[in-house]
Amino acid sequence: MKARVHISLKNGVLDPQGKAIGLTLGNLGFEGVGEVRQGKLIELDLDEADAAAARKSVEAMCEKLLANTVIENYTIELDDN
Amino acid sequence: MKARVHISLKNGVLDPQGKAIGLTLGNLGFEGVGEVRQGKLIELDLDEADAAAARKSVEAMCEKLLANTVIENYTIELDDN
């Protein structure tokens, strides 16, 4: 089973990288771009076949290593294929 | 309209950051984790209300700035809300 973890900064946490992207898009001539936020995408190949067990395991990975839960939110997507 | 861009390394491109995450998960006692790949997630607020025009504009942003298309793939998700 494949898992995709999306990690993004919580609202209110400053995101200088996203701001730099937004400014550069403006400089390149892209108009109508408001806030830009940059996060992380982590794709994992798991041996686990049971979706509930896989989700629980990936949640533990996020809490322990993948996300800094003080400033980051994470969402987990599982893909059976 | 909100756009989310997922940027991930193409297959075959070395991903030392993903490898480090995979090794660390193993060291922390998580079993059955195969390949790990780390990518980027960029969230954009767009003024554009038309989905087709928004997608075209975000594709141009990816080609020009957001993704390095030599080594990275990107996918675009649009969210009307």
Tab-separated table of C-alpha atoms in Angstrom:
chain	number	residue	atom	x	y	z
A	1	MET	CA	0.000	0.000	0.000
A	2	LYS	CA	1.172	3.524	-0.778
A	3	ALA	CA	0.697	6.406	1.606
A	4	ARG	CA	1.037	10.084	0.796
A	5	VAL	CA	1.510	12.502	3.641
A	6	HIS	CA	0.895	16.198	3.029
A	7	ILE	CA	2.572	18.406	5.583
A	8	SER	CA	1.764	22.101	5.628
A	9	LEU	CA	2.435	24.945	8.008
A	10	LYS	CA	-0.433	25.856	10.318
A	11	ASN	CA	-2.293	29.090	9.678
A	12	GLY	CA	-0.528	31.990	11.281
A	13	VAL	CA	2.924	30.435	11.070
A	14	LEU	CA	5.213	32.607	8.943
A	15	ASP	CA	6.233	30.980	5.672
A	16	PRO	CA	9.139	32.956	4.135
A	17	GLN	CA	9.682	30.325	1.435
A	18	GLY	CA	6.067	30.607	0.294
A	19	LYS	CA	6.330	34.392	0.375
A	20	ALA	CA	9.446	34.279	-1.806
A	21	ILE	CA	7.617	32.079	-4.322
A	22	GLY	CA	4.664	34.485	-4.368
A	23	LEU	CA	6.904	37.519	-4.928
A	24	THR	CA	8.834	35.772	-7.698
A	25	LEU	CA	5.622	34.737	-9.448
A	26	GLY	CA	4.606	38.419	-9.396
A	27	ASN	CA	8.003	39.442	-10.788
A	28	LEU	CA	7.599	36.883	-13.582
A	29	GLY	CA	4.340	38.535	-14.596
A	30	PHE	CA	1.794	36.159	-13.066
A	31	GLU	CA	-1.086	38.259	-11.828
A	32	GLY	CA	-3.824	37.491	-9.346
A	33	VAL	CA	-1.719	35.267	-7.111
A	34	GLY	CA	-2.583	35.747	-3.453
A	35	GLU	CA	-1.043	33.854	-0.577
A	36	VAL	CA	1.407	31.060	-1.388
A	37	ARG	CA	2.336	28.397	1.162
A	38	GLN	CA	4.974	25.747	0.731
A	39	GLY	CA	4.722	22.385	2.422
A	40	LYS	CA	6.121	18.896	2.105
A	41	LEU	CA	4.854	15.788	0.405
A	42	ILE	CA	6.155	12.429	1.626
A	43	GLU	CA	5.353	9.230	-0.268
A	44	LEU	CA	5.821	5.932	1.527
A	45	ASP	CA	5.648	2.344	0.274
A	46	LEU	CA	4.199	0.186	3.042
A	47	ASP	CA	4.081	-3.603	3.345
A	48	GLU	CA	0.915	-3.308	5.453
A	49	ALA	CA	-2.183	-4.328	3.458
A	50	ASP	CA	-4.872	-3.310	5.954
A	51	ALA	CA	-5.907	0.321	5.494
A	52	ALA	CA	-6.815	1.001	9.126
A	53	ALA	CA	-3.540	-0.429	10.411
A	54	ALA	CA	-1.577	1.444	7.741
A	55	ARG	CA	-3.228	4.743	8.669
A	56	LYS	CA	-2.509	4.199	12.343
A	57	SER	CA	1.115	3.420	11.606
A	58	VAL	CA	1.559	6.470	9.342
A	59	GLU	CA	-0.074	8.679	11.986
A	60	ALA	CA	2.501	7.458	14.489
A	61	MET	CA	5.287	8.201	11.966
A	62	CYS	CA	3.945	11.744	11.525
A	63	GLU	CA	3.759	12.370	15.252
A	64	LYS	CA	7.237	10.963	15.893
A	65	LEU	CA	9.242	12.075	12.892
A	66	LEU	CA	7.603	13.409	9.756
A	67	ALA	CA	5.765	16.487	11.031
A	68	ASN	CA	6.541	19.093	13.645
A	69	THR	CA	3.065	19.179	15.135
A	70	VAL	CA	3.715	22.446	16.966
A	71	ILE	CA	3.740	24.365	13.686
A	72	GLU	CA	2.633	21.853	11.040
A	73	ASN	CA	-0.560	20.041	10.072
A	74	TYR	CA	-0.526	16.742	8.258
A	75	THR	CA	-3.047	14.809	6.199
A	76	ILE	CA	-2.694	11.184	5.149
A	77	GLU	CA	-3.929	9.671	1.884
A	78	LEU	CA	-3.804	5.927	1.356
A	79	ASP	CA	-3.724	4.296	-2.042
A	80	ASP	CA	-4.501	0.576	-2.264
A	81	ASN	CA	-2.813	-0.009	-5.605
B	1	MET	CA	-9.797	29.522	-6.322
B	2	LYS	CA	-7.158	27.496	-4.522
B	3	ALA	CA	-4.569	25.420	-6.337
B	4	ARG	CA	-2.371	22.724	-4.846
B	5	VAL	CA	0.711	21.670	-6.744
B	6	HIS	CA	2.409	18.388	-5.842
B	7	ILE	CA	5.987	18.227	-6.989
B	8	SER	CA	7.843	14.939	-6.751
B	9	LEU	CA	11.118	13.624	-8.089
B	10	LYS	CA	10.872	11.500	-11.221
B	11	ASN	CA	11.464	7.775	-10.902
B	12	GLY	CA	15.144	6.981	-11.065
B	13	VAL	CA	16.243	10.325	-9.646
B	14	LEU	CA	18.166	9.807	-6.412
B	15	ASP	CA	16.350	11.125	-3.337
B	16	PRO	CA	18.790	11.230	-0.391
B	17	GLN	CA	16.291	13.095	1.790
B	18	GLY	CA	13.669	10.382	1.263
B	19	LYS	CA	16.286	7.717	1.938
B	20	ALA	CA	17.242	9.416	5.218
B	21	ILE	CA	13.586	9.483	6.273
B	22	GLY	CA	13.224	5.780	5.432
B	23	LEU	CA	16.335	4.828	7.418
B	24	THR	CA	15.246	6.907	10.402
B	25	LEU	CA	11.775	5.334	10.385
B	26	GLY	CA	13.503	1.937	10.501
B	27	ASN	CA	15.705	3.071	13.394
B	28	LEU	CA	12.611	4.278	15.261
B	29	GLY	CA	11.143	0.792	15.000
B	30	PHE	CA	8.674	1.229	12.142
B	31	GLU	CA	8.713	-1.982	10.153
B	32	GLY	CA	7.568	-2.718	6.630
B	33	VAL	CA	8.451	0.668	5.201
B	34	GLY	CA	9.798	0.384	1.676
B	35	GLU	CA	10.829	3.268	-0.528
B	36	VAL	CA	10.263	6.792	0.799
B	37	ARG	CA	10.279	9.824	-1.498
B	38	GLN	CA	10.077	13.420	-0.414
B	39	GLY	CA	8.531	16.080	-2.592
B	40	LYS	CA	7.040	19.532	-2.290
B	41	LEU	CA	3.527	20.787	-1.878
B	42	ILE	CA	2.744	24.341	-2.949
B	43	GLU	CA	-0.620	25.914	-2.172
B	44	LEU	CA	-1.648	29.019	-4.108
B	45	ASP	CA	-4.593	31.385	-3.700
B	46	LEU	CA	-5.667	32.558	-7.137
B	47	ASP	CA	-8.023	35.383	-8.101
B	48	GLU	CA	-8.919	33.508	-11.296
B	49	ALA	CA	-12.418	31.977	-11.058
B	50	ASP	CA	-12.395	29.937	-14.274
B	51	ALA	CA	-10.963	26.449	-13.691
B	52	ALA	CA	-9.522	25.977	-17.182
B	53	ALA	CA	-7.779	29.363	-17.131
B	54	ALA	CA	-6.507	28.730	-13.597
B	55	ARG	CA	-5.067	25.356	-14.573
B	56	LYS	CA	-3.329	26.853	-17.597
B	57	SER	CA	-1.845	29.610	-15.492
B	58	VAL	CA	-0.620	27.213	-12.784
B	59	GLU	CA	0.901	24.951	-15.463
B	60	ALA	CA	2.858	27.935	-16.759
B	61	MET	CA	4.008	28.715	-13.182
B	62	CYS	CA	5.212	25.122	-12.787
B	63	GLU	CA	7.122	25.159	-16.048
B	64	LYS	CA	8.717	28.538	-15.343
B	65	LEU	CA	9.384	28.475	-11.620
B	66	LEU	CA	7.830	25.899	-9.341
B	67	ALA	CA	9.170	22.632	-10.750
B	68	ASN	CA	12.463	21.601	-12.281
B	69	THR	CA	10.943	19.563	-15.095
B	70	VAL	CA	14.242	17.838	-15.875
B	71	ILE	CA	14.057	15.857	-12.654
B	72	GLU	CA	10.594	16.583	-11.213
B	73	ASN	CA	6.992	15.753	-12.045
B	74	TYR	CA	4.132	17.956	-10.987
B	75	THR	CA	0.393	17.471	-10.598
B	76	ILE	CA	-2.148	20.241	-10.127
B	77	GLU	CA	-5.316	20.048	-8.044
B	78	LEU	CA	-7.859	22.864	-8.163
B	79	ASP	CA	-10.325	23.595	-5.435
B	80	ASP	CA	-13.271	25.867	-6.221
B	81	ASN	CA	-14.058	26.820	-2.651
